[in-house]
CSV table of C-alpha atoms in Angstrom, one decimal:
chain,number,residue,atom,x,y,z
A,1,UNK,CA,42.5,6.7,-45.1
A,2,UNK,CA,40.3,9.7,-43.6
A,3,UNK,CA,37.6,7.6,-42.5
A,4,UNK,CA,39.7,5.4,-40.5
A,5,UNK,CA,41.0,8.5,-38.9
A,6,UNK,CA,37.5,9.7,-38.1
A,7,UNK,CA,36.6,6.3,-36.8
A,8,UNK,CA,40.0,6.2,-34.5
A,9,UNK,CA,39.0,9.9,-33.4
A,10,UNK,CA,35.5,9.1,-32.5
A,11,UNK,CA,36.7,6.1,-30.5
A,12,UNK,CA,39.3,8.0,-28.6
A,13,UNK,CA,36.6,10.9,-27.8
A,14,UNK,CA,34.2,8.2,-26.8
A,15,UNK,CA,36.5,6.8,-24.1
A,16,UNK,CA,37.1,10.6,-23.2
A,17,UNK,CA,33.4,11.0,-22.5
A,18,UNK,CA,33.1,7.7,-20.6
A,19,UNK,CA,36.0,8.9,-18.3
A,20,UNK,CA,34.0,12.3,-17.8
A,21,UNK,CA,30.9,10.2,-16.9
A,22,UNK,CA,32.8,8.0,-14.4
A,23,UNK,CA,34.0,11.5,-12.9
A,24,UNK,CA,30.4,12.8,-12.9
A,25,UNK,CA,29.1,9.5,-11.1
A,26,UNK,CA,31.7,9.3,-8.3
A,27,UNK,CA,32.9,13.1,-8.0
A,28,UNK,CA,33.3,13.4,-4.2
A,29,UNK,CA,31.9,17.2,-4.5
A,30,UNK,CA,29.9,19.2,-6.5
A,31,UNK,CA,32.5,21.2,-8.2
A,32,UNK,CA,34.0,18.0,-9.6
A,33,UNK,CA,31.0,17.1,-11.0
A,34,UNK,CA,30.7,20.5,-12.7
A,35,UNK,CA,34.5,20.3,-14.2
A,36,UNK,CA,33.1,16.9,-15.5
A,37,UNK,CA,30.0,18.4,-17.2
A,38,UNK,CA,32.4,21.4,-18.4
A,39,UNK,CA,34.7,18.9,-20.1
A,40,UNK,CA,32.0,16.8,-21.3
A,41,UNK,CA,30.2,19.6,-23.5
A,42,UNK,CA,33.8,20.4,-25.0
A,43,UNK,CA,34.3,16.6,-25.8
A,44,UNK,CA,30.7,16.6,-27.4
A,45,UNK,CA,31.6,19.7,-29.6
A,46,UNK,CA,34.5,17.4,-30.9
A,47,UNK,CA,32.1,14.6,-31.3
A,48,UNK,CA,29.7,16.7,-33.4
A,49,UNK,CA,32.3,17.8,-35.8
A,50,UNK,CA,33.3,14.4,-36.4
A,51,UNK,CA,29.9,13.3,-37.2
A,52,UNK,CA,29.8,16.4,-39.7
A,53,UNK,CA,33.0,15.2,-41.4
A,54,UNK,CA,31.9,11.6,-41.4
A,55,UNK,CA,28.7,12.7,-43.4
A,56,UNK,CA,30.4,15.4,-45.4
A,57,UNK,CA,27.7,18.0,-44.5
A,58,UNK,CA,28.8,21.5,-43.1
A,59,UNK,CA,25.6,22.2,-41.3
A,60,UNK,CA,26.7,20.5,-38.1
A,61,UNK,CA,28.9,23.5,-37.2
A,62,UNK,CA,26.1,25.4,-36.2
A,63,UNK,CA,25.1,22.9,-33.5
A,64,UNK,CA,28.6,22.9,-32.3
A,65,UNK,CA,28.7,26.7,-32.1
A,66,UNK,CA,25.4,26.6,-30.1
A,67,UNK,CA,26.8,24.1,-27.6
A,68,UNK,CA,30.0,26.1,-27.1
A,69,UNK,CA,27.9,29.1,-26.3
A,70,UNK,CA,25.1,27.4,-24.0
A,71,UNK,CA,28.1,25.4,-22.2
A,72,UNK,CA,29.9,28.3,-21.2
A,73,UNK,CA,26.9,29.9,-20.1
A,74,UNK,CA,25.6,27.1,-18.0
A,75,UNK,CA,29.2,26.4,-16.3
A,76,UNK,CA,29.2,30.2,-15.2
A,77,UNK,CA,25.5,29.9,-14.0
A,78,UNK,CA,26.6,26.7,-11.8
A,79,UNK,CA,29.7,28.5,-10.4
A,80,UNK,CA,27.4,31.6,-9.7
A,81,UNK,CA,25.1,29.5,-7.9
A,82,UNK,CA,27.8,27.6,-5.8
A,83,UNK,CA,29.4,31.2,-4.9
A,84,UNK,CA,26.3,32.9,-4.0
A,85,UNK,CA,23.5,30.3,-3.5
A,86,UNK,CA,21.4,32.1,-6.1
A,87,UNK,CA,21.9,32.6,-9.9
A,88,UNK,CA,19.9,36.1,-10.4
A,89,UNK,CA,20.3,38.5,-7.4
B,1,UNK,CA,41.3,15.8,-52.3
B,2,UNK,CA,44.7,15.2,-52.6
B,3,UNK,CA,46.5,12.7,-50.5
B,4,UNK,CA,48.7,15.4,-48.8
B,5,UNK,CA,45.6,17.0,-47.4
B,6,UNK,CA,44.1,13.9,-46.4
B,7,UNK,CA,47.2,13.1,-44.4
B,8,UNK,CA,47.3,16.4,-42.8
B,9,UNK,CA,43.6,16.2,-41.9
B,10,UNK,CA,43.9,12.8,-40.3
B,11,UNK,CA,47.0,13.6,-38.4
B,12,UNK,CA,45.5,16.8,-37.0
B,13,UNK,CA,42.0,14.6,-36.0
B,14,UNK,CA,43.9,12.0,-34.2
B,15,UNK,CA,46.3,14.2,-32.4
B,16,UNK,CA,43.6,16.4,-31.3
B,17,UNK,CA,41.4,13.4,-29.9
B,18,UNK,CA,44.7,12.0,-28.1
B,19,UNK,CA,44.9,15.4,-26.4
B,20,UNK,CA,41.4,15.4,-25.3
B,21,UNK,CA,41.7,12.0,-24.1
B,22,UNK,CA,44.5,13.0,-22.0
B,23,UNK,CA,42.8,15.7,-20.6
B,24,UNK,CA,39.8,13.4,-19.4
B,25,UNK,CA,42.4,10.9,-18.2
B,26,UNK,CA,43.6,13.6,-15.9
B,27,UNK,CA,40.3,14.5,-14.9
B,28,UNK,CA,39.6,11.0,-13.8
B,29,UNK,CA,43.0,10.4,-12.1
B,30,UNK,CA,44.5,13.5,-10.7
B,31,UNK,CA,44.2,13.4,-6.7
B,32,UNK,CA,42.6,16.6,-5.7
B,33,UNK,CA,40.1,19.0,-7.1
B,34,UNK,CA,42.6,21.9,-7.9
B,35,UNK,CA,45.1,19.5,-9.7
B,36,UNK,CA,41.8,18.2,-11.6
B,37,UNK,CA,41.1,21.6,-12.8
B,38,UNK,CA,44.1,21.8,-14.9
B,39,UNK,CA,43.9,19.0,-17.3
B,40,UNK,CA,40.6,19.8,-19.0
B,41,UNK,CA,41.0,23.5,-19.2
B,42,UNK,CA,44.4,23.0,-21.1
B,43,UNK,CA,43.9,20.1,-23.0
B,44,UNK,CA,40.3,20.7,-24.0
B,45,UNK,CA,41.3,23.9,-25.8
B,46,UNK,CA,44.0,22.6,-27.9
B,47,UNK,CA,42.3,19.2,-28.7
B,48,UNK,CA,39.1,20.8,-29.8
B,49,UNK,CA,40.9,23.7,-31.7
B,50,UNK,CA,43.1,20.9,-33.8
B,51,UNK,CA,39.9,19.1,-34.7
B,52,UNK,CA,38.2,22.2,-35.7
B,53,UNK,CA,41.0,23.3,-37.8
B,54,UNK,CA,41.0,19.8,-39.6
B,55,UNK,CA,37.1,20.3,-40.1
B,56,UNK,CA,38.1,23.7,-41.5
B,57,UNK,CA,40.6,22.4,-44.1
B,58,UNK,CA,38.0,19.7,-45.2
B,59,UNK,CA,35.2,22.0,-45.6
B,60,UNK,CA,37.5,24.6,-47.4
B,61,UNK,CA,38.5,21.9,-49.9
B,62,UNK,CA,35.3,20.1,-50.3
B,63,UNK,CA,33.1,23.6,-51.0
B,64,UNK,CA,35.8,25.0,-52.9
B,65,UNK,CA,36.0,28.3,-51.0
B,66,UNK,CA,37.4,29.4,-47.8
B,67,UNK,CA,35.2,28.7,-44.9
B,68,UNK,CA,36.6,30.1,-41.6
B,69,UNK,CA,33.4,29.2,-39.6
B,70,UNK,CA,35.3,26.9,-37.3
B,71,UNK,CA,37.9,29.2,-36.4
B,72,UNK,CA,35.1,31.2,-34.7
B,73,UNK,CA,34.4,28.3,-32.5
B,74,UNK,CA,38.1,27.7,-31.5
B,75,UNK,CA,38.5,31.4,-30.8
B,76,UNK,CA,35.5,31.4,-28.5
B,77,UNK,CA,36.9,28.1,-26.5
B,78,UNK,CA,40.4,30.2,-26.3
B,79,UNK,CA,38.7,32.9,-24.7
B,80,UNK,CA,36.1,31.0,-22.5
B,81,UNK,CA,38.1,28.4,-21.2
B,82,UNK,CA,40.5,30.2,-18.8
B,83,UNK,CA,37.4,32.3,-17.5
B,84,UNK,CA,35.5,29.2,-17.0
B,85,UNK,CA,38.7,27.6,-15.0
B,86,UNK,CA,38.8,30.8,-12.7
B,87,UNK,CA,35.3,30.6,-12.0
B,88,UNK,CA,35.4,26.9,-11.1
B,89,UNK,CA,38.7,27.8,-9.1
B,90,UNK,CA,36.8,30.5,-7.1
B,91,UNK,CA,33.8,28.1,-6.4
B,92,UNK,CA,36.1,25.4,-5.2
B,93,UNK,CA,37.6,27.6,-3.1
B,94,UNK,CA,34.3,28.9,-1.7
B,95,UNK,CA,33.3,25.2,-1.3
B,96,UNK,CA,36.4,24.5,1.0
B,97,UNK,CA,37.1,21.6,-1.2
B,98,UNK,CA,39.8,19.2,0.3
B,99,UNK,CA,43.4,19.6,-0.7
B,100,UNK,CA,45.8,16.9,-1.3
B,101,UNK,CA,48.2,16.7,1.9
B,102,UNK,CA,51.1,17.3,-0.4
B,103,UNK,CA,50.0,21.0,-1.5
B,104,UNK,CA,52.6,23.4,-0.7
B,105,UNK,CA,51.8,27.0,0.8
B,106,UNK,CA,48.1,26.1,1.9
B,107,UNK,CA,48.2,29.3,4.0
B,108,UNK,CA,48.0,31.2,0.5
B,109,UNK,CA,44.7,29.3,0.1
B,110,UNK,CA,43.4,30.2,3.2
B,111,UNK,CA,44.2,33.9,2.5
B,112,UNK,CA,42.8,33.9,-0.6
B,113,UNK,CA,39.4,32.2,1.2
B,114,UNK,CA,39.5,35.2,3.6
B,115,UNK,CA,39.6,37.6,0.6
B,116,UNK,CA,36.0,36.2,-0.3
B,117,UNK,CA,34.9,36.1,3.2
B,118,UNK,CA,36.2,39.0,5.2
B,119,UNK,CA,34.0,38.6,7.9
B,120,UNK,CA,34.8,34.7,8.5
B,121,UNK,CA,37.6,33.9,10.6
C,1,UNK,CA,19.4,63.0,-16.3
C,2,UNK,CA,22.4,61.8,-18.3
C,3,UNK,CA,23.9,64.6,-20.0
C,4,UNK,CA,23.9,64.8,-23.9
C,5,UNK,CA,26.7,63.1,-25.6
C,6,UNK,CA,28.6,64.4,-28.7
C,7,UNK,CA,27.8,62.2,-31.6
C,8,UNK,CA,30.8,60.3,-33.0
C,9,UNK,CA,30.8,58.3,-36.1
C,10,UNK,CA,33.0,55.4,-34.9
C,11,UNK,CA,33.0,55.1,-31.1
C,12,UNK,CA,34.6,52.0,-31.0
C,13,UNK,CA,36.8,51.2,-34.3
C,14,UNK,CA,38.3,48.1,-33.3
C,15,UNK,CA,35.0,46.6,-32.2
C,16,UNK,CA,33.5,47.6,-35.5
C,17,UNK,CA,36.1,46.0,-37.5
C,18,UNK,CA,35.8,42.8,-35.3
C,19,UNK,CA,32.0,42.7,-35.8
C,20,UNK,CA,32.4,43.2,-39.5
C,21,UNK,CA,35.1,40.3,-39.4
C,22,UNK,CA,33.0,37.9,-37.7
C,23,UNK,CA,29.8,38.6,-39.8
C,24,UNK,CA,31.9,37.8,-42.9
C,25,UNK,CA,33.1,34.5,-41.4
C,26,UNK,CA,29.7,33.5,-40.6
C,27,UNK,CA,28.4,34.0,-44.1
C,28,UNK,CA,31.5,32.9,-46.0
C,29,UNK,CA,32.6,36.4,-47.5
C,30,UNK,CA,29.4,36.7,-49.8
C,31,UNK,CA,28.9,40.4,-51.6
C,32,UNK,CA,25.7,41.3,-50.1
C,33,UNK,CA,26.7,40.4,-46.6
C,34,UNK,CA,29.5,42.5,-46.9
C,35,UNK,CA,27.3,45.7,-47.2
C,36,UNK,CA,25.1,44.3,-44.4
C,37,UNK,CA,27.9,43.6,-42.1
C,38,UNK,CA,29.1,47.1,-42.9
C,39,UNK,CA,25.6,48.5,-42.0
C,40,UNK,CA,25.7,46.7,-38.6
C,41,UNK,CA,29.3,47.5,-38.0
C,42,UNK,CA,28.4,51.0,-38.0
C,43,UNK,CA,25.0,51.0,-36.5
C,44,UNK,CA,25.5,48.7,-33.5
C,45,UNK,CA,28.4,50.8,-32.0
C,46,UNK,CA,25.9,54.1,-32.0
C,47,UNK,CA,23.5,52.0,-30.0
C,48,UNK,CA,25.8,50.3,-27.4
C,49,UNK,CA,28.0,53.5,-27.2
C,50,UNK,CA,26.4,54.8,-24.0
C,51,UNK,CA,27.0,51.4,-22.2
C,52,UNK,CA,30.7,51.5,-22.8
C,53,UNK,CA,33.2,52.2,-19.9
C,54,UNK,CA,36.4,53.7,-20.7
C,55,UNK,CA,38.8,50.7,-21.3
C,56,UNK,CA,42.5,50.5,-22.0
C,57,UNK,CA,43.3,50.5,-25.7
C,58,UNK,CA,46.0,48.6,-27.1
C,59,UNK,CA,48.8,51.2,-28.0
C,60,UNK,CA,51.0,48.8,-30.0
C,61,UNK,CA,48.7,46.3,-32.0
C,62,UNK,CA,51.8,44.5,-33.8
C,63,UNK,CA,53.3,43.9,-30.6
C,64,UNK,CA,49.6,42.5,-29.6
C,65,UNK,CA,49.5,40.1,-32.5
C,66,UNK,CA,53.2,38.9,-31.5
C,67,UNK,CA,51.9,38.2,-28.1
C,68,UNK,CA,48.9,36.1,-29.4
C,69,UNK,CA,51.2,34.1,-31.6
C,70,UNK,CA,53.7,33.6,-28.7
C,71,UNK,CA,50.7,32.5,-26.3
C,72,UNK,CA,49.4,30.1,-29.1
C,73,UNK,CA,52.9,28.4,-29.2
C,74,UNK,CA,53.1,28.3,-25.2
C,75,UNK,CA,49.9,26.6,-25.2
C,76,UNK,CA,51.2,23.8,-27.1
C,77,UNK,CA,54.3,23.5,-25.0
C,78,UNK,CA,52.3,23.8,-21.8
C,79,UNK,CA,50.0,21.1,-23.0
C,80,UNK,CA,52.9,18.7,-23.4
C,81,UNK,CA,54.0,19.5,-19.9
C,82,UNK,CA,50.7,18.8,-18.3
C,83,UNK,CA,50.4,15.7,-20.5
C,84,UNK,CA,53.5,14.3,-19.1
C,85,UNK,CA,52.5,15.1,-15.7
C,86,UNK,CA,49.0,13.3,-16.1
C,87,UNK,CA,50.6,10.2,-17.5
C,88,UNK,CA,52.9,9.7,-14.7
C,89,UNK,CA,52.2,8.3,-11.2
C,90,UNK,CA,50.4,10.8,-8.8
C,91,UNK,CA,53.3,10.1,-6.4
C,92,UNK,CA,55.9,12.6,-7.7
C,93,UNK,CA,53.2,15.5,-8.0
C,94,UNK,CA,54.0,18.5,-5.9
C,95,UNK,CA,51.0,20.8,-6.3
C,96,UNK,CA,51.3,24.2,-4.5
C,97,UNK,CA,49.7,27.6,-4.3
C,98,UNK,CA,51.9,30.7,-5.2
C,99,UNK,CA,51.3,34.4,-4.9
C,100,UNK,CA,52.2,36.5,-7.6
C,101,UNK,CA,52.7,40.2,-7.2
C,102,UNK,CA,50.9,42.3,-9.9
C,103,UNK,CA,52.3,45.6,-11.5
C,104,UNK,CA,48.8,45.9,-13.9
C,105,UNK,CA,45.9,47.7,-12.4
C,106,UNK,CA,43.7,48.2,-15.2
C,107,UNK,CA,40.8,45.7,-15.9
C,108,UNK,CA,41.3,44.6,-19.5
C,109,UNK,CA,45.1,43.8,-19.5
C,110,UNK,CA,44.4,42.3,-16.0
C,111,UNK,CA,42.0,40.0,-17.6
C,112,UNK,CA,44.3,39.0,-20.6
C,113,UNK,CA,47.1,38.5,-18.0
C,114,UNK,CA,45.0,35.9,-15.6
C,115,UNK,CA,43.7,34.5,-18.5
C,116,UNK,CA,47.1,33.6,-20.2
C,117,UNK,CA,48.2,32.3,-16.8
C,118,UNK,CA,45.4,30.0,-16.7
C,119,UNK,CA,46.0,28.8,-20.0
C,120,UNK,CA,49.8,28.4,-20.2
C,121,UNK,CA,52.5,27.1,-17.8
C,122,UNK,CA,50.8,24.4,-15.7
C,123,UNK,CA,48.9,27.1,-13.5
C,124,UNK,CA,45.5,28.0,-13.0
C,125,UNK,CA,44.7,31.7,-11.7
C,126,UNK,CA,42.4,31.2,-8.4
C,127,UNK,CA,41.6,34.5,-7.0
C,128,UNK,CA,42.6,38.2,-7.2
C,129,UNK,CA,43.1,40.3,-3.9
C,130,UNK,CA,40.6,43.3,-3.6
C,131,UNK,CA,43.3,45.9,-4.1
C,132,UNK,CA,44.6,44.2,-7.2
C,133,UNK,CA,48.0,43.5,-5.7
C,134,UNK,CA,48.3,39.7,-5.5
C,135,UNK,CA,47.5,37.2,-7.8
C,136,UNK,CA,46.8,33.7,-6.2
C,137,UNK,CA,47.6,31.0,-8.5
C,138,UNK,CA,47.4,27.2,-8.2
C,139,UNK,CA,50.6,25.4,-10.0
C,140,UNK,CA,50.3,21.6,-10.8
C,141,UNK,CA,53.9,20.9,-10.1
C,142,UNK,CA,56.1,23.3,-8.5
C,143,UNK,CA,59.8,22.8,-8.7
C,144,UNK,CA,61.2,26.3,-7.8
C,145,UNK,CA,58.6,29.0,-6.6
C,146,UNK,CA,60.8,32.1,-7.3
C,147,UNK,CA,61.7,31.0,-10.6
C,148,UNK,CA,58.2,30.5,-11.7
C,149,UNK,CA,57.0,33.8,-10.4
C,150,UNK,CA,59.9,35.4,-12.5
C,151,UNK,CA,58.9,33.6,-15.6
C,152,UNK,CA,55.4,34.7,-15.2
C,153,UNK,CA,56.2,38.2,-14.6
C,154,UNK,CA,58.9,38.2,-17.5
C,155,UNK,CA,57.1,36.3,-20.1
C,156,UNK,CA,53.6,37.7,-19.6
C,157,UNK,CA,53.1,40.7,-17.6
C,158,UNK,CA,56.1,42.6,-19.1
C,159,UNK,CA,54.7,42.6,-22.7
C,160,UNK,CA,51.3,43.4,-21.5
C,161,UNK,CA,52.6,46.3,-19.8
C,162,UNK,CA,54.5,47.4,-22.8
C,163,UNK,CA,51.3,46.7,-25.0
C,164,UNK,CA,48.9,48.5,-23.1
C,165,UNK,CA,51.5,51.3,-22.0
C,166,UNK,CA,50.4,51.0,-18.1
């Protein structure tokens, strides 16, 4: 039962990632594309956790934590770039 | 692993992924930038948290001792998601993204924009 | 020259406890790491104490925990709301901007307040006015402006004012 649930969850999150990619490609403005990337990294955290559950090993947790940290930093760097035209002042 | 725990983990996984899918559908279909901002910030926090809690229960049972590591990720997401949303909204305001015509009180958006650019009339 | 500071054993007690807890969670509560974490939790605040700005401290910790739990319940409720709006047609959507008058002036409560507004009732905080008197908020679906402003003020601002005593 658990393996079926993991497969269903994987399929749903892959659909979500496909929708995000669509927004990333068509997004009319740059901020739209940044939201798409921001959502993509949160979805990929979930996907990596699901991979860890599927293989039954707890080490994937660390990569998920890294993606969470770096994703937030990169989103704020993108926003800073849009707001000021420069990342480091 | 008992059947009860397995059911709880499966329900949490499917619930979380459905919520995340709804967030992404919102991102794809809502009409303008500011409304698109709503769906991912709220849905991704809840969806990711429930998947992480499922994983926490699974590994706590499998390893035989309490492992709260996934809780850290969900707390981190809970703290950073609104901050990222606020920065994205500010960036969108600065970029003068197009708003849907049905948006009410557009003069407030203009006021907030003038807040960022005091010398810009 | 910075004038010499008086030496304090625990400059920031809450942060020390938090640091120790996070270290324990990262290492699954093993005994050696309890000692190592305690050393870090004592030494690191000494090093970073000069960087610390004076911040508002929660005067009622139990109320703060209650606030956190209510926020978690509200997140689930507002997710249900937003999901309903997303799955309906775009036609009936009434997005709007509103301006919420603020009573809180200190930075930490203000940050918590704007974050709660972003997370919960179908709203995203967009911009803060320079003198910290207005918060501009974008609403996904607006029915009644005054009612929503009152809801935000009663549900999130009033408890925060009570917790931080400002």
